[in-house]
Structure formats: C-alpha cells, structure tokens
Amino acid sequence: NGLINIGVFATGGIGARRYQWYKDDAPIDGATNAIFQRRPLSTDETGEYFCRVSDDRTSVDSERAQITVYEELRITAQPAGAIRLAGTN
C-alpha cells in the first residue's frame, strides 16, 4: 500500500513541453507527465527521482528527490500455545 505522488511545474520555452521522469538516472517507462504517481509501492521504489523537461530547443532537469519506501510492520511468526505440567521441563 502507499503512493508516490511527485510533480513539477514548468513555464516558458519554445513549443510543446515534454516530461520524462527518472529513477536513479534511468528513465521510467511511461512516466511522461508533469505528475509522477506509483501505486502500490514496494521497497524497490526507493531511490532518487527527478524529471527532465524538454521543449523544441533545450531541456532542464528538476531537483532530485530522495524517496525511501519502508516495508510495512508485520508479525512474521505468531506465538504458539503450550501446556506444561508444574515441576517438569
């Protein structure tokens, strides 16, 4: 469960603006909007994210955002009941 929701707002430039999100310097497939969302999350989503915004002439990178996804707290072993007689091991 959980959600990554980060975005950029760009102004100016020549022609249409294009967006490409990156995680750890690798482009994220299909992440080509001003807003990047990812759900559901896993610890694999931990990393450094940024967006490259391009127009017909140049491109500029956003600041980088470090996103850390922690594993949800859960019990992996439950206590087991036992019957013991007094005076025995």
JSON list of N, CA and C in Angstrom, two decimals, residues 4-11 17-22 30-37 49-54 62-63:
[
{"chain": "A", "resi": 4, "resn": "ILE", "atom": "N", "xyz": [3.46, 7.07, -4.24]},
{"chain": "A", "resi": 4, "resn": "ILE", "atom": "CA", "xyz": [4.39, 8.14, -4.58]},
{"chain": "A", "resi": 4, "resn": "ILE", "atom": "C", "xyz": [3.61, 9.10, -5.46]},
{"chain": "A", "resi": 5, "resn": "ASN", "atom": "N", "xyz": [3.67, 10.37, -5.13]},
{"chain": "A", "resi": 5, "resn": "ASN", "atom": "CA", "xyz": [2.98, 11.40, -5.92]},
{"chain": "A", "resi": 5, "resn": "ASN", "atom": "C", "xyz": [3.87, 12.64, -5.92]},
{"chain": "A", "resi": 6, "resn": "ILE", "atom": "N", "xyz": [4.65, 12.83, -6.98]},
{"chain": "A", "resi": 6, "resn": "ILE", "atom": "CA", "xyz": [5.54, 13.98, -7.07]},
{"chain": "A", "resi": 6, "resn": "ILE", "atom": "C", "xyz": [5.30, 14.66, -8.42]},
{"chain": "A", "resi": 7, "resn": "GLY", "atom": "N", "xyz": [5.58, 15.94, -8.49]},
{"chain": "A", "resi": 7, "resn": "GLY", "atom": "CA", "xyz": [5.32, 16.65, -9.73]},
{"chain": "A", "resi": 7, "resn": "GLY", "atom": "C", "xyz": [6.20, 17.88, -9.90]},
{"chain": "A", "resi": 8, "resn": "VAL", "atom": "N", "xyz": [6.21, 18.37, -11.12]},
{"chain": "A", "resi": 8, "resn": "VAL", "atom": "CA", "xyz": [6.94, 19.60, -11.46]},
{"chain": "A", "resi": 8, "resn": "VAL", "atom": "C", "xyz": [5.99, 20.53, -12.20]},
{"chain": "A", "resi": 9, "resn": "PHE", "atom": "N", "xyz": [6.33, 21.80, -12.17]},
{"chain": "A", "resi": 9, "resn": "PHE", "atom": "CA", "xyz": [5.59, 22.80, -12.93]},
{"chain": "A", "resi": 9, "resn": "PHE", "atom": "C", "xyz": [6.60, 23.60, -13.73]},
{"chain": "A", "resi": 10, "resn": "ALA", "atom": "N", "xyz": [6.48, 23.60, -15.04]},
{"chain": "A", "resi": 10, "resn": "ALA", "atom": "CA", "xyz": [7.42, 24.28, -15.93]},
{"chain": "A", "resi": 10, "resn": "ALA", "atom": "C", "xyz": [6.71, 25.39, -16.69]},
{"chain": "A", "resi": 11, "resn": "THR", "atom": "N", "xyz": [7.40, 26.48, -16.91]},
{"chain": "A", "resi": 11, "resn": "THR", "atom": "CA", "xyz": [6.87, 27.58, -17.71]},
{"chain": "A", "resi": 11, "resn": "THR", "atom": "C", "xyz": [7.90, 27.99, -18.76]},
{"chain": "A", "resi": 17, "resn": "ARG", "atom": "N", "xyz": [6.01, 21.29, -24.27]},
{"chain": "A", "resi": 17, "resn": "ARG", "atom": "CA", "xyz": [6.91, 20.74, -23.26]},
{"chain": "A", "resi": 17, "resn": "ARG", "atom": "C", "xyz": [6.71, 19.23, -23.18]},
{"chain": "A", "resi": 18, "resn": "ARG", "atom": "N", "xyz": [7.82, 18.52, -23.00]},
{"chain": "A", "resi": 18, "resn": "ARG", "atom": "CA", "xyz": [7.80, 17.08, -22.84]},
{"chain": "A", "resi": 18, "resn": "ARG", "atom": "C", "xyz": [8.45, 16.74, -21.49]},
{"chain": "A", "resi": 19, "resn": "TYR", "atom": "N", "xyz": [7.90, 15.73, -20.83]},
{"chain": "A", "resi": 19, "resn": "TYR", "atom": "CA", "xyz": [8.36, 15.34, -19.50]},
{"chain": "A", "resi": 19, "resn": "TYR", "atom": "C", "xyz": [8.84, 13.91, -19.53]},
{"chain": "A", "resi": 20, "resn": "GLN", "atom": "N", "xyz": [9.93, 13.65, -18.81]},
{"chain": "A", "resi": 20, "resn": "GLN", "atom": "CA", "xyz": [10.41, 12.28, -18.61]},
{"chain": "A", "resi": 20, "resn": "GLN", "atom": "C", "xyz": [10.95, 12.17, -17.20]},
{"chain": "A", "resi": 21, "resn": "TRP", "atom": "N", "xyz": [10.35, 11.25, -16.42]},
{"chain": "A", "resi": 21, "resn": "TRP", "atom": "CA", "xyz": [10.81, 11.01, -15.05]},
{"chain": "A", "resi": 21, "resn": "TRP", "atom": "C", "xyz": [11.90, 9.94, -15.05]},
{"chain": "A", "resi": 22, "resn": "TYR", "atom": "N", "xyz": [12.83, 10.10, -14.10]},
{"chain": "A", "resi": 22, "resn": "TYR", "atom": "CA", "xyz": [13.96, 9.19, -13.94]},
{"chain": "A", "resi": 22, "resn": "TYR", "atom": "C", "xyz": [14.03, 8.71, -12.50]},
{"chain": "A", "resi": 30, "resn": "GLY", "atom": "N", "xyz": [6.98, 4.99, -19.46]},
{"chain": "A", "resi": 30, "resn": "GLY", "atom": "CA", "xyz": [5.63, 5.52, -19.36]},
{"chain": "A", "resi": 30, "resn": "GLY", "atom": "C", "xyz": [5.45, 6.72, -18.45]},
{"chain": "A", "resi": 31, "resn": "ALA", "atom": "N", "xyz": [6.51, 7.18, -17.79]},
{"chain": "A", "resi": 31, "resn": "ALA", "atom": "CA", "xyz": [6.43, 8.31, -16.85]},
{"chain": "A", "resi": 31, "resn": "ALA", "atom": "C", "xyz": [6.73, 9.60, -17.62]},
{"chain": "A", "resi": 32, "resn": "THR", "atom": "N", "xyz": [5.75, 10.07, -18.38]},
{"chain": "A", "resi": 32, "resn": "THR", "atom": "CA", "xyz": [5.97, 11.20, -19.29]},
{"chain": "A", "resi": 32, "resn": "THR", "atom": "C", "xyz": [4.96, 12.33, -19.07]},
{"chain": "A", "resi": 33, "resn": "ASN", "atom": "N", "xyz": [4.53, 12.51, -17.83]},
{"chain": "A", "resi": 33, "resn": "ASN", "atom": "CA", "xyz": [3.64, 13.61, -17.48]},
{"chain": "A", "resi": 33, "resn": "ASN", "atom": "C", "xyz": [4.30, 14.48, -16.41]},
{"chain": "A", "resi": 34, "resn": "ALA", "atom": "N", "xyz": [3.74, 15.66, -16.18]},
{"chain": "A", "resi": 34, "resn": "ALA", "atom": "CA", "xyz": [4.28, 16.56, -15.15]},
{"chain": "A", "resi": 34, "resn": "ALA", "atom": "C", "xyz": [4.15, 15.95, -13.76]},
{"chain": "A", "resi": 35, "resn": "ILE", "atom": "N", "xyz": [3.18, 15.07, -13.57]},
{"chain": "A", "resi": 35, "resn": "ILE", "atom": "CA", "xyz": [2.97, 14.39, -12.29]},
{"chain": "A", "resi": 35, "resn": "ILE", "atom": "C", "xyz": [3.37, 12.92, -12.44]},
{"chain": "A", "resi": 36, "resn": "PHE", "atom": "N", "xyz": [4.14, 12.42, -11.48]},
{"chain": "A", "resi": 36, "resn": "PHE", "atom": "CA", "xyz": [4.51, 11.01, -11.45]},
{"chain": "A", "resi": 36, "resn": "PHE", "atom": "C", "xyz": [3.84, 10.37, -10.24]},
{"chain": "A", "resi": 37, "resn": "GLN", "atom": "N", "xyz": [3.10, 9.30, -10.49]},
{"chain": "A", "resi": 37, "resn": "GLN", "atom": "CA", "xyz": [2.46, 8.55, -9.42]},
{"chain": "A", "resi": 37, "resn": "GLN", "atom": "C", "xyz": [2.81, 7.07, -9.56]},
{"chain": "A", "resi": 49, "resn": "TYR", "atom": "N", "xyz": [14.71, 10.41, -7.53]},
{"chain": "A", "resi": 49, "resn": "TYR", "atom": "CA", "xyz": [13.83, 10.73, -8.65]},
{"chain": "A", "resi": 49, "resn": "TYR", "atom": "C", "xyz": [14.05, 12.16, -9.12]},
{"chain": "A", "resi": 50, "resn": "PHE", "atom": "N", "xyz": [13.93, 12.36, -10.43]},
{"chain": "A", "resi": 50, "resn": "PHE", "atom": "CA", "xyz": [13.90, 13.72, -10.98]},
{"chain": "A", "resi": 50, "resn": "PHE", "atom": "C", "xyz": [13.16, 13.68, -12.31]},
{"chain": "A", "resi": 51, "resn": "CYS", "atom": "N", "xyz": [12.79, 14.88, -12.78]},
{"chain": "A", "resi": 51, "resn": "CYS", "atom": "CA", "xyz": [12.09, 15.00, -14.05]},
{"chain": "A", "resi": 51, "resn": "CYS", "atom": "C", "xyz": [12.91, 15.85, -15.01]},
{"chain": "A", "resi": 52, "resn": "ARG", "atom": "N", "xyz": [13.01, 15.39, -16.23]},
{"chain": "A", "resi": 52, "resn": "ARG", "atom": "CA", "xyz": [13.64, 16.18, -17.30]},
{"chain": "A", "resi": 52, "resn": "ARG", "atom": "C", "xyz": [12.52, 16.76, -18.15]},
{"chain": "A", "resi": 53, "resn": "VAL", "atom": "N", "xyz": [12.51, 18.09, -18.25]},
{"chain": "A", "resi": 53, "resn": "VAL", "atom": "CA", "xyz": [11.51, 18.79, -19.05]},
{"chain": "A", "resi": 53, "resn": "VAL", "atom": "C", "xyz": [12.21, 19.33, -20.29]},
{"chain": "A", "resi": 54, "resn": "SER", "atom": "N", "xyz": [11.66, 19.02, -21.45]},
{"chain": "A", "resi": 54, "resn": "SER", "atom": "CA", "xyz": [12.27, 19.43, -22.72]},
{"chain": "A", "resi": 54, "resn": "SER", "atom": "C", "xyz": [11.26, 20.23, -23.53]},
{"chain": "A", "resi": 62, "resn": "SER", "atom": "N", "xyz": [14.83, 18.80, -13.13]},
{"chain": "A", "resi": 62, "resn": "SER", "atom": "CA", "xyz": [14.35, 19.27, -11.83]},
{"chain": "A", "resi": 62, "resn": "SER", "atom": "C", "xyz": [15.38, 18.93, -10.76]},
{"chain": "A", "resi": 63, "resn": "GLU", "atom": "N", "xyz": [15.16, 19.45, -9.57]},
{"chain": "A", "resi": 63, "resn": "GLU", "atom": "CA", "xyz": [15.94, 18.99, -8.43]},
{"chain": "A", "resi": 63, "resn": "GLU", "atom": "C", "xyz": [15.62, 17.53, -8.19]}
]
